[in-house]
PDB file of C-alpha atoms in Angstrom:
ATOM      1  CA  MET F 242       0.000   0.000   0.000  1.00  0.00           C
ATOM      2  CA  ARG F 243       2.857   2.375   0.865  1.00  0.00           C
ATOM      3  CA  ILE F 244       4.474   1.706  -2.523  1.00  0.00           C
ATOM      4  CA  ILE F 245       1.201   2.457  -4.322  1.00  0.00           C
ATOM      5  CA  LEU F 246       0.696   5.669  -2.323  1.00  0.00           C
ATOM      6  CA  ALA F 247       4.268   6.749  -3.073  1.00  0.00           C
ATOM      7  CA  ALA F 248       3.802   6.099  -6.775  1.00  0.00           C
ATOM      8  CA  LEU F 249       0.526   8.033  -6.834  1.00  0.00           C
ATOM      9  CA  THR F 250       2.131  10.888  -4.912  1.00  0.00           C
ATOM     10  CA  GLY F 251       5.025  11.016  -7.382  1.00  0.00           C
ATOM     11  CA  LEU F 252       2.604  11.019 -10.304  1.00  0.00           C
ATOM     12  CA  ALA F 253       0.603  13.829  -8.734  1.00  0.00           C
ATOM     13  CA  VAL F 254       3.756  15.894  -8.217  1.00  0.00           C
ATOM     14  CA  SER F 255       4.796  15.355 -11.848  1.00  0.00           C
ATOM     15  CA  VAL F 256       1.379  16.377 -13.146  1.00  0.00           C
ATOM     16  CA  THR F 257       1.308  19.415 -10.848  1.00  0.00           C
ATOM     17  CA  ALA F 258       4.780  20.465 -12.032  1.00  0.00           C
ATOM     18  CA  ALA F 259       3.769  20.112 -15.672  1.00  0.00           C
ATOM     19  CA  GLN F 260       0.603  22.133 -15.048  1.00  0.00           C
ATOM     20  CA  ALA F 261       2.615  24.839 -13.273  1.00  0.00           C
ATOM     21  CA  GLU F 262       5.066  25.047 -16.163  1.00  0.00           C
ATOM     22  CA  LEU F 263       2.226  25.313 -18.653  1.00  0.00           C
ATOM     23  CA  SER F 264       0.443  28.024 -16.663  1.00  0.00           C
ATOM     24  CA  LEU F 265       3.621  30.077 -16.190  1.00  0.00           C
ATOM     25  CA  ASP F 266       4.835  29.833 -19.776  1.00  0.00           C
ATOM     26  CA  PRO F 267       2.084  28.378 -22.004  1.00  0.00           C
ATOM     27  CA  MET F 268       3.632  29.496 -25.312  1.00  0.00           C
ATOM     28  CA  GLY F 269       7.096  28.310 -24.350  1.00  0.00           C
ATOM     29  CA  HIS F 270       5.734  24.888 -23.439  1.00  0.00           C
ATOM     30  CA  ILE F 271       3.970  24.599 -26.798  1.00  0.00           C
ATOM     31  CA  VAL F 272       7.040  25.784 -28.711  1.00  0.00           C
ATOM     32  CA  ARG F 273       9.230  23.181 -27.007  1.00  0.00           C
ATOM     33  CA  GLN F 274       6.742  20.464 -27.924  1.00  0.00           C
ATOM     34  CA  GLU F 275       6.752  21.605 -31.548  1.00  0.00           C
ATOM     35  CA  GLN F 276      10.563  21.710 -31.631  1.00  0.00           C
ATOM     36  CA  ALA F 277      10.739  18.159 -30.261  1.00  0.00           C
ATOM     37  CA  ALA F 278       8.265  16.967 -32.896  1.00  0.00           C
ATOM     38  CA  LEU F 279      10.218  18.653 -35.711  1.00  0.00           C
ATOM     39  CA  GLY F 280      13.442  17.136 -34.425  1.00  0.00           C
ATOM     40  CA  ALA F 281      11.974  13.658 -34.911  1.00  0.00           C
ATOM     41  CA  VAL F 282      11.166  14.281 -38.584  1.00  0.00           C
ATOM     42  CA  PRO F 283      13.893  13.131 -41.032  1.00  0.00           C
ATOM     43  CA  ARG F 284      15.735  15.978 -42.736  1.00  0.00           C
ATOM     44  CA  GLU F 285      14.836  14.856 -46.263  1.00  0.00           C
ATOM     45  CA  ARG F 286      11.147  14.823 -45.420  1.00  0.00           C
ATOM     46  CA  LEU F 287      11.371  18.352 -43.970  1.00  0.00           C
ATOM     47  CA  LYS F 288      12.904  19.524 -47.258  1.00  0.00           C
ATOM     48  CA  ARG F 289      10.051  18.011 -49.228  1.00  0.00           C
ATOM     49  CA  LEU F 290       7.464  19.545 -46.905  1.00  0.00           C
ATOM     50  CA  ALA F 291       9.068  22.979 -47.266  1.00  0.00           C
ATOM     51  CA  SER F 292       9.113  22.659 -51.058  1.00  0.00           C
ATOM     52  CA  GLY F 293       5.351  22.093 -51.240  1.00  0.00           C
ATOM     53  CA  ASP F 294       5.848  18.686 -52.837  1.00  0.00           C
ATOM     54  CA  PRO F 295       2.473  16.853 -52.732  1.00  0.00           C
ATOM     55  CA  ALA F 296       4.338  13.595 -52.104  1.00  0.00           C
ATOM     56  CA  ALA F 297       6.122  15.085 -49.083  1.00  0.00           C
ATOM     57  CA  ASP F 298       4.317  12.854 -46.600  1.00  0.00           C
ATOM     58  CA  THR F 299       5.284   9.602 -48.325  1.00  0.00           C
ATOM     59  CA  PRO F 300       8.284   7.516 -47.169  1.00  0.00           C
ATOM     60  CA  LEU F 301      11.574   7.852 -49.044  1.00  0.00           C
ATOM     61  CA  GLU F 302      11.651   5.218 -51.784  1.00  0.00           C
ATOM     62  CA  ILE F 303      15.005   3.584 -52.470  1.00  0.00           C
ATOM     63  CA  ASP F 304      16.010   1.976 -55.758  1.00  0.00           C
ATOM     64  CA  TYR F 305      19.380   0.647 -54.498  1.00  0.00           C
ATOM     65  CA  SER F 306      21.157   1.609 -57.702  1.00  0.00           C
ATOM     66  CA  ARG F 307      23.840   4.064 -58.814  1.00  0.00           C
ATOM     67  CA  THR F 308      21.274   5.556 -61.170  1.00  0.00           C
ATOM     68  CA  TRP F 309      19.021   6.424 -58.241  1.00  0.00           C
ATOM     69  CA  LEU F 310      21.938   7.820 -56.245  1.00  0.00           C
ATOM     70  CA  SER F 311      22.919  10.008 -59.205  1.00  0.00           C
ATOM     71  CA  THR F 312      19.579  11.809 -58.841  1.00  0.00           C
ATOM     72  CA  ARG F 313      20.387  12.739 -55.233  1.00  0.00           C
ATOM     73  CA  SER F 314      22.101  16.019 -54.431  1.00  0.00           C
ATOM     74  CA  ALA F 315      25.647  16.008 -53.034  1.00  0.00           C
ATOM     75  CA  ALA F 316      25.491  14.846 -49.422  1.00  0.00           C
ATOM     76  CA  GLU F 317      26.750  16.634 -46.368  1.00  0.00           C
ATOM     77  CA  GLY F 318      26.046  16.582 -42.658  1.00  0.00           C
ATOM     78  CA  GLY F 319      27.399  16.691 -39.148  1.00  0.00           C
ATOM     79  CA  GLU F 320      29.481  14.293 -37.106  1.00  0.00           C
ATOM     80  CA  GLU F 321      26.975  11.425 -37.205  1.00  0.00           C
ATOM     81  CA  TRP F 322      26.742  11.624 -41.001  1.00  0.00           C
ATOM     82  CA  ARG F 323      30.521  11.639 -41.338  1.00  0.00           C
ATOM     83  CA  CYS F 324      30.961   8.671 -38.999  1.00  0.00           C
ATOM     84  CA  LEU F 325      28.445   6.634 -41.015  1.00  0.00           C
ATOM     85  CA  SER F 326      29.977   7.733 -44.321  1.00  0.00           C
ATOM     86  CA  GLU F 327      33.476   6.756 -43.165  1.00  0.00           C
ATOM     87  CA  ALA F 328      32.267   3.351 -41.973  1.00  0.00           C
ATOM     88  CA  LEU F 329      30.643   2.697 -45.345  1.00  0.00           C
ATOM     89  CA  TYR F 330      33.723   3.919 -47.211  1.00  0.00           C
ATOM     90  CA  PHE F 331      36.216   1.741 -45.342  1.00  0.00           C
ATOM     91  CA  GLU F 332      33.929  -1.262 -44.810  1.00  0.00           C
ATOM     92  CA  ALA F 333      31.837  -1.428 -47.984  1.00  0.00           C
ATOM     93  CA  ARG F 334      32.940   0.952 -50.744  1.00  0.00           C
ATOM     94  CA  GLY F 335      33.644  -2.031 -53.025  1.00  0.00           C
ATOM     95  CA  GLU F 336      30.132  -3.404 -52.477  1.00  0.00           C
ATOM     96  CA  SER F 337      27.051  -2.731 -54.556  1.00  0.00           C
ATOM     97  CA  VAL F 338      24.750   0.127 -53.587  1.00  0.00           C
ATOM     98  CA  LYS F 339      22.443  -2.454 -52.018  1.00  0.00           C
ATOM     99  CA  GLY F 340      25.345  -3.869 -50.026  1.00  0.00           C
ATOM    100  CA  GLN F 341      26.273  -0.415 -48.758  1.00  0.00           C
ATOM    101  CA  PHE F 342      22.714   0.251 -47.622  1.00  0.00           C
ATOM    102  CA  ALA F 343      22.743  -3.126 -45.859  1.00  0.00           C
ATOM    103  CA  VAL F 344      25.877  -2.266 -43.862  1.00  0.00           C
ATOM    104  CA  ALA F 345      24.340   1.098 -42.969  1.00  0.00           C
ATOM    105  CA  GLU F 346      21.278  -0.749 -41.679  1.00  0.00           C
ATOM    106  CA  VAL F 347      23.420  -2.787 -39.303  1.00  0.00           C
ATOM    107  CA  ILE F 348      25.039   0.330 -37.859  1.00  0.00           C
ATOM    108  CA  LEU F 349      21.716   2.093 -37.326  1.00  0.00           C
ATOM    109  CA  ASN F 350      20.154  -1.081 -35.912  1.00  0.00           C
ATOM    110  CA  ARG F 351      22.953  -1.117 -33.351  1.00  0.00           C
ATOM    111  CA  VAL F 352      22.246   2.517 -32.465  1.00  0.00           C
ATOM    112  CA  ASP F 353      18.653   1.495 -31.716  1.00  0.00           C
ATOM    113  CA  SER F 354      19.718  -1.526 -29.641  1.00  0.00           C
ATOM    114  CA  ALA F 355      20.103  -1.256 -25.864  1.00  0.00           C
ATOM    115  CA  ILE F 356      23.317  -3.313 -25.904  1.00  0.00           C
ATOM    116  CA  PHE F 357      25.280  -0.914 -28.136  1.00  0.00           C
ATOM    117  CA  PRO F 358      26.143   2.796 -27.903  1.00  0.00           C
ATOM    118  CA  ASP F 359      23.239   5.116 -28.708  1.00  0.00           C
ATOM    119  CA  SER F 360      24.925   7.163 -31.443  1.00  0.00           C
ATOM    120  CA  VAL F 361      26.375   6.384 -34.872  1.00  0.00           C
ATOM    121  CA  CYS F 362      29.851   7.541 -33.872  1.00  0.00           C
ATOM    122  CA  GLY F 363      29.633   5.583 -30.625  1.00  0.00           C
ATOM    123  CA  VAL F 364      28.756   2.395 -32.512  1.00  0.00           C
ATOM    124  CA  VAL F 365      31.415   2.857 -35.187  1.00  0.00           C
ATOM    125  CA  LYS F 366      34.193   3.680 -32.701  1.00  0.00           C
ATOM    126  CA  GLN F 367      33.291   1.070 -30.073  1.00  0.00           C
ATOM    127  CA  GLY F 368      36.510  -0.605 -28.922  1.00  0.00           C
ATOM    128  CA  THR F 369      38.745   1.746 -30.900  1.00  0.00           C
ATOM    129  CA  GLY F 370      42.166   2.120 -29.286  1.00  0.00           C
ATOM    130  CA  GLN F 371      42.690  -1.592 -28.675  1.00  0.00           C
ATOM    131  CA  ARG F 372      44.360  -3.172 -31.685  1.00  0.00           C
ATOM    132  CA  TYR F 373      41.964  -5.572 -33.425  1.00  0.00           C
ATOM    133  CA  GLN F 374      39.540  -5.396 -30.476  1.00  0.00           C
ATOM    134  CA  CYS F 375      37.226  -2.879 -32.119  1.00  0.00           C
ATOM    135  CA  GLN F 376      33.882  -3.544 -33.776  1.00  0.00           C
ATOM    136  CA  PHE F 377      34.935  -2.110 -37.159  1.00  0.00           C
ATOM    137  CA  THR F 378      38.461  -3.195 -38.066  1.00  0.00           C
ATOM    138  CA  TYR F 379      39.461  -0.063 -39.950  1.00  0.00           C
ATOM    139  CA  THR F 380      39.289   1.949 -36.696  1.00  0.00           C
ATOM    140  CA  CYS F 381      41.954  -0.149 -34.930  1.00  0.00           C
ATOM    141  CA  ASP F 382      44.132  -1.808 -37.591  1.00  0.00           C
ATOM    142  CA  GLY F 383      46.929   0.727 -37.253  1.00  0.00           C
ATOM    143  CA  GLN F 384      46.455   2.009 -40.797  1.00  0.00           C
ATOM    144  CA  PRO F 385      45.759   5.695 -41.498  1.00  0.00           C
ATOM    145  CA  GLU F 386      42.162   6.432 -42.444  1.00  0.00           C
ATOM    146  CA  VAL F 387      42.723   8.401 -45.634  1.00  0.00           C
ATOM    147  CA  ILE F 388      40.002   8.866 -48.234  1.00  0.00           C
ATOM    148  CA  HIS F 389      41.548   8.599 -51.712  1.00  0.00           C
ATOM    149  CA  GLU F 390      38.563   7.608 -53.860  1.00  0.00           C
ATOM    150  CA  LYS F 391      36.440  10.727 -54.199  1.00  0.00           C
ATOM    151  CA  THR F 392      33.770   9.072 -56.345  1.00  0.00           C
ATOM    152  CA  ALA F 393      33.307   6.282 -53.811  1.00  0.00           C
ATOM    153  CA  TRP F 394      33.206   8.844 -50.991  1.00  0.00           C
ATOM    154  CA  SER F 395      30.492  10.802 -52.777  1.00  0.00           C
ATOM    155  CA  GLN F 396      28.426   7.650 -53.215  1.00  0.00           C
ATOM    156  CA  VAL F 397      28.645   6.385 -49.637  1.00  0.00           C
ATOM    157  CA  GLY F 398      27.934   9.910 -48.420  1.00  0.00           C
ATOM    158  CA  LYS F 399      24.615   9.841 -50.279  1.00  0.00           C
ATOM    159  CA  VAL F 400      23.818   6.412 -48.849  1.00  0.00           C
ATOM    160  CA  ALA F 401      24.575   7.670 -45.335  1.00  0.00           C
ATOM    161  CA  ARG F 402      22.462  10.773 -45.863  1.00  0.00           C
ATOM    162  CA  ALA F 403      19.477   8.747 -47.076  1.00  0.00           C
ATOM    163  CA  MET F 404      19.692   6.361 -44.128  1.00  0.00           C
ATOM    164  CA  ILE F 405      20.012   9.104 -41.527  1.00  0.00           C
ATOM    165  CA  ASP F 406      17.089  10.902 -43.158  1.00  0.00           C
ATOM    166  CA  GLY F 407      14.837   7.903 -42.570  1.00  0.00           C
ATOM    167  CA  ALA F 408      15.205   5.482 -45.472  1.00  0.00           C
ATOM    168  CA  PRO F 409      13.555   2.105 -44.731  1.00  0.00           C
ATOM    169  CA  ARG F 410      15.590  -0.726 -43.238  1.00  0.00           C
ATOM    170  CA  ASP F 411      14.163  -3.725 -45.021  1.00  0.00           C
ATOM    171  CA  LEU F 412      17.243  -5.450 -46.435  1.00  0.00           C
ATOM    172  CA  THR F 413      18.726  -7.222 -43.414  1.00  0.00           C
ATOM    173  CA  LYS F 414      15.648  -7.905 -41.254  1.00  0.00           C
ATOM    174  CA  GLY F 415      17.003  -6.249 -38.131  1.00  0.00           C
ATOM    175  CA  ALA F 416      20.600  -7.479 -38.434  1.00  0.00           C
ATOM    176  CA  THR F 417      23.111  -6.194 -35.886  1.00  0.00           C
ATOM    177  CA  HIS F 418      26.153  -8.146 -37.127  1.00  0.00           C
ATOM    178  CA  TYR F 419      27.812  -9.036 -40.421  1.00  0.00           C
ATOM    179  CA  HIS F 420      30.995 -10.546 -41.757  1.00  0.00           C
ATOM    180  CA  THR F 421      32.541 -11.229 -45.148  1.00  0.00           C
ATOM    181  CA  LYS F 422      32.292 -14.655 -46.726  1.00  0.00           C
ATOM    182  CA  ALA F 423      36.049 -14.992 -46.345  1.00  0.00           C
ATOM    183  CA  VAL F 424      35.850 -15.478 -42.563  1.00  0.00           C
ATOM    184  CA  ASN F 425      33.799 -17.624 -40.181  1.00  0.00           C
ATOM    185  CA  PRO F 426      33.580 -16.086 -36.696  1.00  0.00           C
ATOM    186  CA  ARG F 427      32.406 -18.294 -33.814  1.00  0.00           C
ATOM    187  CA  TRP F 428      29.345 -16.156 -33.102  1.00  0.00           C
ATOM    188  CA  ALA F 429      28.062 -16.855 -36.629  1.00  0.00           C
ATOM    189  CA  ARG F 430      27.351 -20.440 -35.564  1.00  0.00           C
ATOM    190  CA  VAL F 431      24.668 -19.365 -33.097  1.00  0.00           C
ATOM    191  CA  TYR F 432      23.375 -16.053 -34.471  1.00  0.00           C
ATOM    192  CA  PRO F 433      20.443 -16.398 -36.892  1.00  0.00           C
ATOM    193  CA  ARG F 434      21.478 -15.374 -40.421  1.00  0.00           C
ATOM    194  CA  THR F 435      18.998 -12.878 -41.859  1.00  0.00           C
ATOM    195  CA  ALA F 436      20.447 -12.078 -45.287  1.00  0.00           C
ATOM    196  CA  THR F 437      23.363 -12.473 -47.678  1.00  0.00           C
ATOM    197  CA  ILE F 438      24.130  -9.472 -49.868  1.00  0.00           C
ATOM    198  CA  GLY F 439      27.259  -9.273 -51.985  1.00  0.00           C
ATOM    199  CA  VAL F 440      30.269 -10.521 -50.016  1.00  0.00           C
ATOM    200  CA  HIS F 441      28.603 -10.137 -46.625  1.00  0.00           C
ATOM    201  CA  HIS F 442      26.462 -12.409 -44.463  1.00  0.00           C
ATOM    202  CA  PHE F 443      24.124 -10.593 -42.048  1.00  0.00           C
ATOM    203  CA  TYR F 444      22.954 -11.806 -38.640  1.00  0.00           C
ATOM    204  CA  ARG F 445      20.674 -10.808 -35.817  1.00  0.00           C
ATOM    205  CA  LYS F 446      21.796 -11.279 -32.224  1.00  0.00           C
ATOM    206  CA  PRO F 447      19.629 -14.035 -30.706  1.00  0.00           C
ATOM    207  CA  THR F 448      17.164 -13.083 -27.996  1.00  0.00           C
ATOM    208  CA  GLN F 449      18.437 -14.058 -24.550  1.00  0.00           C
ATOM    209  CA  LEU F 450      15.701 -15.404 -22.311  1.00  0.00           C
ATOM    210  CA  SER F 451      15.784 -14.784 -18.574  1.00  0.00           C
ATOM    211  CA  SER F 452      17.034 -17.703 -16.460  1.00  0.00           C
ATOM    212  CA  ASN F 453      14.885 -16.758 -13.443  1.00  0.00           C
TER     213      ASN F 453
END
């Protein structure tokens, strides 16, 4: 009973605080709600909405081809975009467009998972600093990360931009891991394989049931 009363008291305090905030600054409260809602809308969709495009409210459709990418404007962005672009460049620039989107899916699926860091850069750089103990080998193999292939960089940048802007993640069925066909890691024996695209196999971490 005490626990229930405490919970109800806490709820009442929260509601009272929210009501007080709204009464003291009603416009500010509404503006903050609108800003939060806008922040959840992918950048590409906001552009279409601002342009008056009648198809602005439809999801971004991906063709997974260089022809489709050629219709996209040159990509740019902040730190998260650059981290995703670099991961695609060093991990998958030799793959098909579809393969690059698939690797991007894995990275963003990890961002959404509770067992990985909650940012693109956090996921990509996890374990960096310990030689060959990182999640993405290029970040800890001792080799300089220099971008020489400008065309490839432009392409993966567009892929990264589309994914960050809310492109669908339908290729790998929720995969959080992948490896090339040239290797056979131990975890691949127990993780369910969800897809094979190009030179990569994709896997989803199995659900761990409670032992209680």
